[in-house]
């Protein structure tokens, strides 16, 4: 099973991870190890239900990394329901160990978090600054691996995927900030250069953000027919990241996205679509903006 479209578009380290994942899924020893974990952790039934693995006597033996990834990414590839949280906590608990199973568990966690890692890396790339998307991607994966192996996430309350993403972002920002200090003079000179035009990668990433936003119903209905600006794409990417981290629900993100656009959806119309009053929709948006600001302050 491959990961969603974003990593393949991103290329480089993320495509390499996808290729490595395909080899892991085809390895019978890996499948047997994963099946043993799931039965030992009493998670086999949950994973089998999501993966539609069947109900024969030997169904558990058919569970492997592909089915585990499907359980970790319910609903359009996003981590975020209770069974997924339980499976992720079990993997993080194993990843904190010192044996070979810890390495494999951490590798599965990394694969599950690739969509969030790609958006995280993309958000840290600047037009100038001496770091390409591929460079930042490598640093992001290294930070994600380190956090997954640290053993600091699974005991925490709350959503483990959100905690994992936030800790990874903190590590990533700290690493990039340290490099910026070392290369400060060169970066200051580089920032005087004219900005290059968008290339194929930027166009592919913009298309992917629009596709994910449409799937999450973040595009304002019948109000976003005009060309999407760079600022709008940045907002959509920010909201998608907040949904992945657990900072915002889908309804929260819609309340922000439908309002902060070139042609806002009237609150009365938005409330009708959501089944609430216009006043309730306004209050939801106000609370959502507050939560988004708080999450950004935490991640900074």
Short mmCIF file of C-alpha atoms in Angstrom, two decimals:
data_model
loop_
_atom_site.label_atom_id
_atom_site.label_comp_id
_atom_site.label_asym_id
_atom_site.label_seq_id
_atom_site.Cartn_x
_atom_site.Cartn_y
_atom_site.Cartn_z
CA UNK A 1 0.00 0.00 0.00
CA UNK A 2 1.44 3.37 -0.95
CA UNK A 3 0.94 6.64 0.80
CA UNK A 4 -1.34 9.37 -0.57
CA UNK A 5 -0.59 11.56 -3.54
CA UNK A 6 1.38 14.31 -1.81
CA UNK A 7 4.56 12.27 -1.12
CA UNK A 8 4.73 11.00 -4.70
CA UNK A 9 4.42 14.56 -6.00
CA UNK A 10 7.03 15.73 -3.53
CA UNK A 11 9.64 13.30 -4.82
CA UNK A 12 13.05 12.71 -3.27
CA UNK A 13 13.12 11.38 0.25
CA UNK A 14 9.35 10.86 0.38
CA UNK A 15 9.33 8.82 -2.82
CA UNK A 16 12.19 6.75 -1.40
CA UNK A 17 10.14 6.10 1.71
CA UNK A 18 7.21 4.96 -0.45
CA UNK A 19 9.47 2.56 -2.37
CA UNK A 20 10.91 1.18 0.87
CA UNK A 21 7.38 0.78 2.21
CA UNK A 22 6.36 -1.34 -0.79
CA UNK A 23 9.28 -3.67 -0.05
CA UNK A 24 8.29 -3.92 3.62
CA UNK A 25 4.70 -4.81 2.69
CA UNK A 26 5.98 -7.62 0.46
CA UNK A 27 8.20 -9.13 3.19
CA UNK A 28 6.55 -12.16 4.81
CA UNK A 29 8.71 -11.84 7.95
CA UNK A 30 7.52 -8.27 8.44
CA UNK A 31 3.90 -9.33 7.97
CA UNK A 32 4.29 -12.10 10.56
CA UNK A 33 5.88 -9.69 13.04
CA UNK A 34 3.10 -7.14 12.62
CA UNK A 35 0.41 -9.81 13.00
CA UNK A 36 2.05 -10.95 16.25
CA UNK A 37 2.09 -7.38 17.59
CA UNK A 38 -1.55 -6.82 16.80
CA UNK A 39 -2.64 -9.98 18.56
CA UNK A 40 -0.38 -9.32 21.55
CA UNK A 41 -1.72 -5.76 21.88
CA UNK A 42 -5.33 -6.92 21.35
CA UNK A 43 -5.70 -4.65 18.33
CA UNK A 44 -6.16 -7.29 15.64
CA UNK A 45 -9.96 -7.00 15.59
CA UNK A 46 -9.86 -3.21 15.12
CA UNK A 47 -7.30 -3.39 12.34
CA UNK A 48 -9.10 -6.26 10.61
CA UNK A 49 -12.38 -4.34 10.64
CA UNK A 50 -10.82 -1.28 8.98
CA UNK A 51 -8.79 -3.36 6.52
CA UNK A 52 -11.71 -5.71 5.69
CA UNK A 53 -9.38 -8.64 6.26
CA UNK A 54 -12.11 -11.27 6.50
CA UNK A 55 -13.30 -13.48 9.33
CA UNK A 56 -11.78 -16.89 8.58
CA UNK A 57 -9.92 -18.76 11.31
CA UNK A 58 -6.54 -17.60 10.01
CA UNK A 59 -7.57 -13.98 9.39
CA UNK A 60 -5.02 -12.60 11.84
CA UNK A 61 -2.15 -14.06 9.83
CA UNK A 62 -3.23 -11.95 6.87
CA UNK A 63 -2.73 -8.73 8.77
CA UNK A 64 0.46 -6.90 7.92
CA UNK A 65 1.94 -3.42 7.51
CA UNK A 66 -0.47 -2.47 4.69
CA UNK A 67 -3.51 -3.25 6.85
CA UNK A 68 -1.91 -1.50 9.80
CA UNK A 69 -1.38 1.65 7.72
CA UNK A 70 -5.03 1.52 6.61
CA UNK A 71 -6.09 1.44 10.26
CA UNK A 72 -3.82 4.37 11.08
CA UNK A 73 -5.26 6.49 8.26
CA UNK A 74 -9.04 6.20 8.44
CA UNK A 75 -11.10 8.57 6.30
CA UNK A 76 -9.21 9.95 3.29
CA UNK A 77 -5.78 9.25 4.73
CA UNK A 78 -6.07 11.31 7.90
CA UNK A 79 -5.11 10.14 11.38
CA UNK A 80 -7.85 11.02 13.78
CA UNK A 81 -10.34 8.54 15.23
CA UNK A 82 -10.24 6.51 18.44
CA UNK A 83 -9.16 3.14 16.92
CA UNK A 84 -6.37 4.90 15.02
CA UNK A 85 -5.24 6.58 18.25
CA UNK A 86 -5.08 3.23 20.04
CA UNK A 87 -3.08 1.62 17.25
CA UNK A 88 -0.69 4.59 17.06
CA UNK A 89 -0.11 4.56 20.82
CA UNK A 90 0.72 0.84 20.68
CA UNK A 91 3.21 1.44 17.87
CA UNK A 92 4.84 4.35 19.68
CA UNK A 93 5.16 2.21 22.80
CA UNK A 94 7.01 -0.43 20.77
CA UNK A 95 9.08 2.20 18.94
CA UNK A 96 10.49 3.39 22.26
CA UNK A 97 12.17 0.00 22.81
CA UNK A 98 15.69 -1.12 21.94
CA UNK A 99 15.12 -4.24 19.84
CA UNK A 100 14.54 -4.75 16.10
CA UNK A 101 10.79 -4.49 16.53
CA UNK A 102 11.27 -0.93 17.80
CA UNK A 103 12.92 0.06 14.52
CA UNK A 104 10.11 -1.50 12.49
CA UNK A 105 7.42 0.12 14.65
CA UNK A 106 9.02 3.54 14.22
CA UNK A 107 9.23 2.98 10.47
CA UNK A 108 5.49 2.31 10.31
CA UNK A 109 4.81 5.45 12.35
CA UNK A 110 6.89 7.48 9.89
CA UNK A 111 4.93 6.07 6.94
CA UNK A 112 1.63 6.93 8.62
CA UNK A 113 2.77 10.52 9.20
CA UNK A 114 4.19 11.19 5.71
CA UNK A 115 1.27 13.40 4.52
CA UNK A 116 1.69 15.62 7.58
CA UNK A 117 5.50 15.56 7.19
CA UNK A 118 5.27 16.73 3.57
CA UNK A 119 3.04 19.66 4.48
CA UNK A 120 5.31 20.42 7.44
CA UNK A 121 8.39 20.48 5.21
CA UNK A 122 6.63 22.55 2.57
CA UNK A 123 5.64 25.11 5.20
CA UNK A 124 9.28 25.56 6.29
CA UNK A 125 10.74 26.04 2.82
CA UNK A 126 11.40 29.65 1.91
CA UNK A 127 12.01 31.08 -1.60
CA UNK A 128 15.49 32.06 -0.43
CA UNK A 129 17.45 30.60 2.41
CA UNK A 130 19.84 27.94 1.20
CA UNK A 131 17.48 25.04 1.92
CA UNK A 132 15.63 23.21 -0.85
CA UNK A 133 12.42 21.27 -0.29
CA UNK A 134 14.46 18.07 -0.44
CA UNK A 135 16.86 19.34 2.25
CA UNK A 136 14.00 20.30 4.54
CA UNK A 137 12.28 16.99 3.78
CA UNK A 138 15.31 15.05 5.03
CA UNK A 139 15.44 17.12 8.22
CA UNK A 140 11.69 16.62 8.73
CA UNK A 141 11.93 12.83 8.39
CA UNK A 142 14.90 12.74 10.77
CA UNK A 143 12.97 14.82 13.32
CA UNK A 144 9.89 12.60 12.95
CA UNK A 145 11.98 9.46 13.43
CA UNK A 146 13.65 10.90 16.53
CA UNK A 147 10.33 11.88 18.12
CA UNK A 148 8.76 8.50 17.29
CA UNK A 149 11.65 6.68 18.99
CA UNK A 150 11.81 9.04 21.99
CA UNK A 151 9.06 7.38 24.06
CA UNK A 152 7.66 10.79 25.04
CA UNK A 153 4.40 10.67 23.08
CA UNK A 154 2.48 7.51 23.97
CA UNK A 155 2.08 8.30 27.72
CA UNK A 156 0.61 11.76 27.03
CA UNK A 157 -3.11 12.48 27.14
CA UNK A 158 -4.81 13.75 24.00
CA UNK A 159 -4.39 12.79 20.38
CA UNK A 160 -1.05 11.00 19.81
CA UNK A 161 -0.86 12.05 16.14
CA UNK A 162 -1.27 15.71 17.09
CA UNK A 163 1.39 15.41 19.80
CA UNK A 164 3.70 13.64 17.36
CA UNK A 165 3.24 16.32 14.69
CA UNK A 166 3.76 19.21 17.11
CA UNK A 167 6.92 17.73 18.63
CA UNK A 168 8.26 17.01 15.16
CA UNK A 169 7.57 20.60 14.10
CA UNK A 170 9.39 21.91 17.18
CA UNK A 171 12.44 19.76 16.40
CA UNK A 172 12.34 20.80 12.74
CA UNK A 173 12.11 24.52 13.52
CA UNK A 174 14.92 24.27 16.06
CA UNK A 175 17.18 22.52 13.52
CA UNK A 176 16.44 24.99 10.74
CA UNK A 177 16.82 27.96 13.07
CA UNK A 178 20.25 26.71 14.16
CA UNK A 179 21.32 26.41 10.53
CA UNK A 180 20.00 29.90 9.81
CA UNK A 181 22.13 31.34 12.60
CA UNK A 182 25.23 29.65 11.20
CA UNK A 183 24.48 30.84 7.66
CA UNK A 184 23.02 34.23 8.60
CA UNK A 185 25.24 36.43 6.42
CA UNK A 186 24.79 34.29 3.33
CA UNK A 187 21.06 34.12 3.85
CA UNK A 188 20.75 37.87 4.26
CA UNK A 189 22.48 38.34 0.91
CA UNK A 190 20.38 35.66 -0.74
CA UNK A 191 17.19 37.37 0.33
CA UNK A 192 18.10 40.38 -1.82
CA UNK A 193 17.82 38.25 -4.97
CA UNK A 194 14.60 38.43 -7.03
CA UNK A 195 12.12 35.68 -6.31
CA UNK A 196 12.05 32.93 -8.97
CA UNK A 197 8.79 32.06 -10.67
CA UNK A 198 6.83 29.02 -9.52
CA UNK A 199 8.15 25.73 -10.89
CA UNK A 200 6.51 22.36 -11.55
CA UNK A 201 6.79 21.32 -7.88
CA UNK A 202 5.00 24.47 -6.71
CA UNK A 203 2.24 23.90 -9.25
CA UNK A 204 1.86 20.26 -8.17
CA UNK A 205 1.77 21.21 -4.50
CA UNK A 206 -0.83 23.92 -5.16
CA UNK A 207 -3.01 21.41 -7.00
CA UNK A 208 -2.67 18.95 -4.13
CA UNK A 209 -3.64 21.56 -1.54
CA UNK A 210 -6.74 22.40 -3.59
CA UNK A 211 -7.64 18.70 -3.89
CA UNK A 212 -7.26 18.09 -0.14
CA UNK A 213 -9.19 21.27 0.66
CA UNK A 214 -12.01 20.19 -1.65
CA UNK A 215 -12.11 16.75 -0.01
CA UNK A 216 -12.39 18.44 3.41
CA UNK A 217 -15.09 20.83 2.07
CA UNK A 218 -12.94 23.89 2.81
CA UNK A 219 -13.65 25.61 -0.49
CA UNK A 220 -16.44 28.11 -0.01
CA UNK A 221 -19.46 26.73 -1.92
CA UNK A 222 -20.05 28.63 -5.16
CA UNK A 223 -17.91 31.49 -3.89
CA UNK A 224 -14.39 30.45 -4.94
CA UNK A 225 -14.78 30.24 -8.70
CA UNK A 226 -12.03 32.82 -9.23
CA UNK A 227 -8.36 31.90 -9.43
CA UNK A 228 -6.90 30.95 -6.05
CA UNK A 229 -4.26 33.32 -4.74
CA UNK A 230 -1.04 32.29 -3.04
CA UNK A 231 -2.38 33.69 0.23
CA UNK A 232 -5.51 31.55 -0.10
CA UNK A 233 -3.41 28.44 -0.72
CA UNK A 234 -1.33 29.27 2.36
CA UNK A 235 -4.50 29.53 4.46
CA UNK A 236 -5.85 26.24 3.14
CA UNK A 237 -2.52 24.50 3.82
CA UNK A 238 -2.48 25.96 7.35
CA UNK A 239 -6.01 24.69 8.02
CA UNK A 240 -5.17 21.24 6.66
CA UNK A 241 -2.14 21.10 8.96
CA UNK A 242 -4.30 22.14 11.92
CA UNK A 243 -6.81 19.40 11.10
CA UNK A 244 -4.00 16.83 10.87
CA UNK A 245 -2.59 17.94 14.22
CA UNK A 246 -6.00 17.81 15.91
CA UNK A 247 -6.00 21.55 16.66
CA UNK A 248 -9.12 22.07 14.52
CA UNK A 249 -12.06 19.90 13.60
CA UNK A 250 -13.36 19.84 10.03
CA UNK A 251 -16.23 22.15 11.06
CA UNK A 252 -13.77 24.59 12.67
CA UNK A 253 -11.67 24.69 9.52
CA UNK A 254 -14.74 25.24 7.35
CA UNK A 255 -15.88 28.12 9.55
CA UNK A 256 -12.55 29.86 8.95
CA UNK A 257 -12.08 28.93 5.29
CA UNK A 258 -15.58 29.95 4.21
CA UNK A 259 -15.27 33.36 5.87
CA UNK A 260 -11.70 34.41 5.15
CA UNK A 261 -11.84 34.41 1.37
CA UNK A 262 -12.37 36.88 -1.44
CA UNK A 263 -16.12 36.21 -1.48
CA UNK A 264 -17.11 35.09 2.04
CA UNK A 265 -20.10 32.83 2.56
CA UNK A 266 -22.74 34.75 4.56
CA UNK A 267 -23.08 33.42 8.09
CA UNK A 268 -26.78 32.71 7.57
CA UNK A 269 -26.03 30.57 4.51
CA UNK A 270 -23.13 28.80 6.21
CA UNK A 271 -25.28 28.12 9.26
CA UNK A 272 -27.99 26.54 7.13
CA UNK A 273 -25.41 24.24 5.51
CA UNK A 274 -24.06 23.26 8.94
CA UNK A 275 -27.49 22.94 10.55
CA UNK A 276 -26.93 25.72 13.09
CA UNK A 277 -27.98 29.34 13.49
CA UNK A 278 -25.97 32.22 12.05
CA UNK A 279 -25.01 33.28 15.59
CA UNK A 280 -23.81 29.78 16.48
CA UNK A 281 -21.74 29.72 13.28
CA UNK A 282 -20.14 33.06 14.19
CA UNK A 283 -19.27 31.77 17.66
CA UNK A 284 -17.82 28.58 16.18
CA UNK A 285 -15.62 30.64 13.87
CA UNK A 286 -14.44 32.87 16.72
CA UNK A 287 -13.49 29.86 18.86
CA UNK A 288 -11.82 28.17 15.88
CA UNK A 289 -9.67 31.23 15.19
CA UNK A 290 -8.63 31.27 18.85
CA UNK A 291 -7.67 27.59 18.76
CA UNK A 292 -5.72 28.08 15.53
CA UNK A 293 -3.78 31.01 17.00
CA UNK A 294 -3.04 29.02 20.15
CA UNK A 295 -1.75 26.06 18.11
CA UNK A 296 0.52 28.34 16.10
CA UNK A 297 1.95 29.91 19.25
CA UNK A 298 2.61 26.43 20.66
CA UNK A 299 4.34 25.30 17.46
CA UNK A 300 6.48 28.43 17.14
#
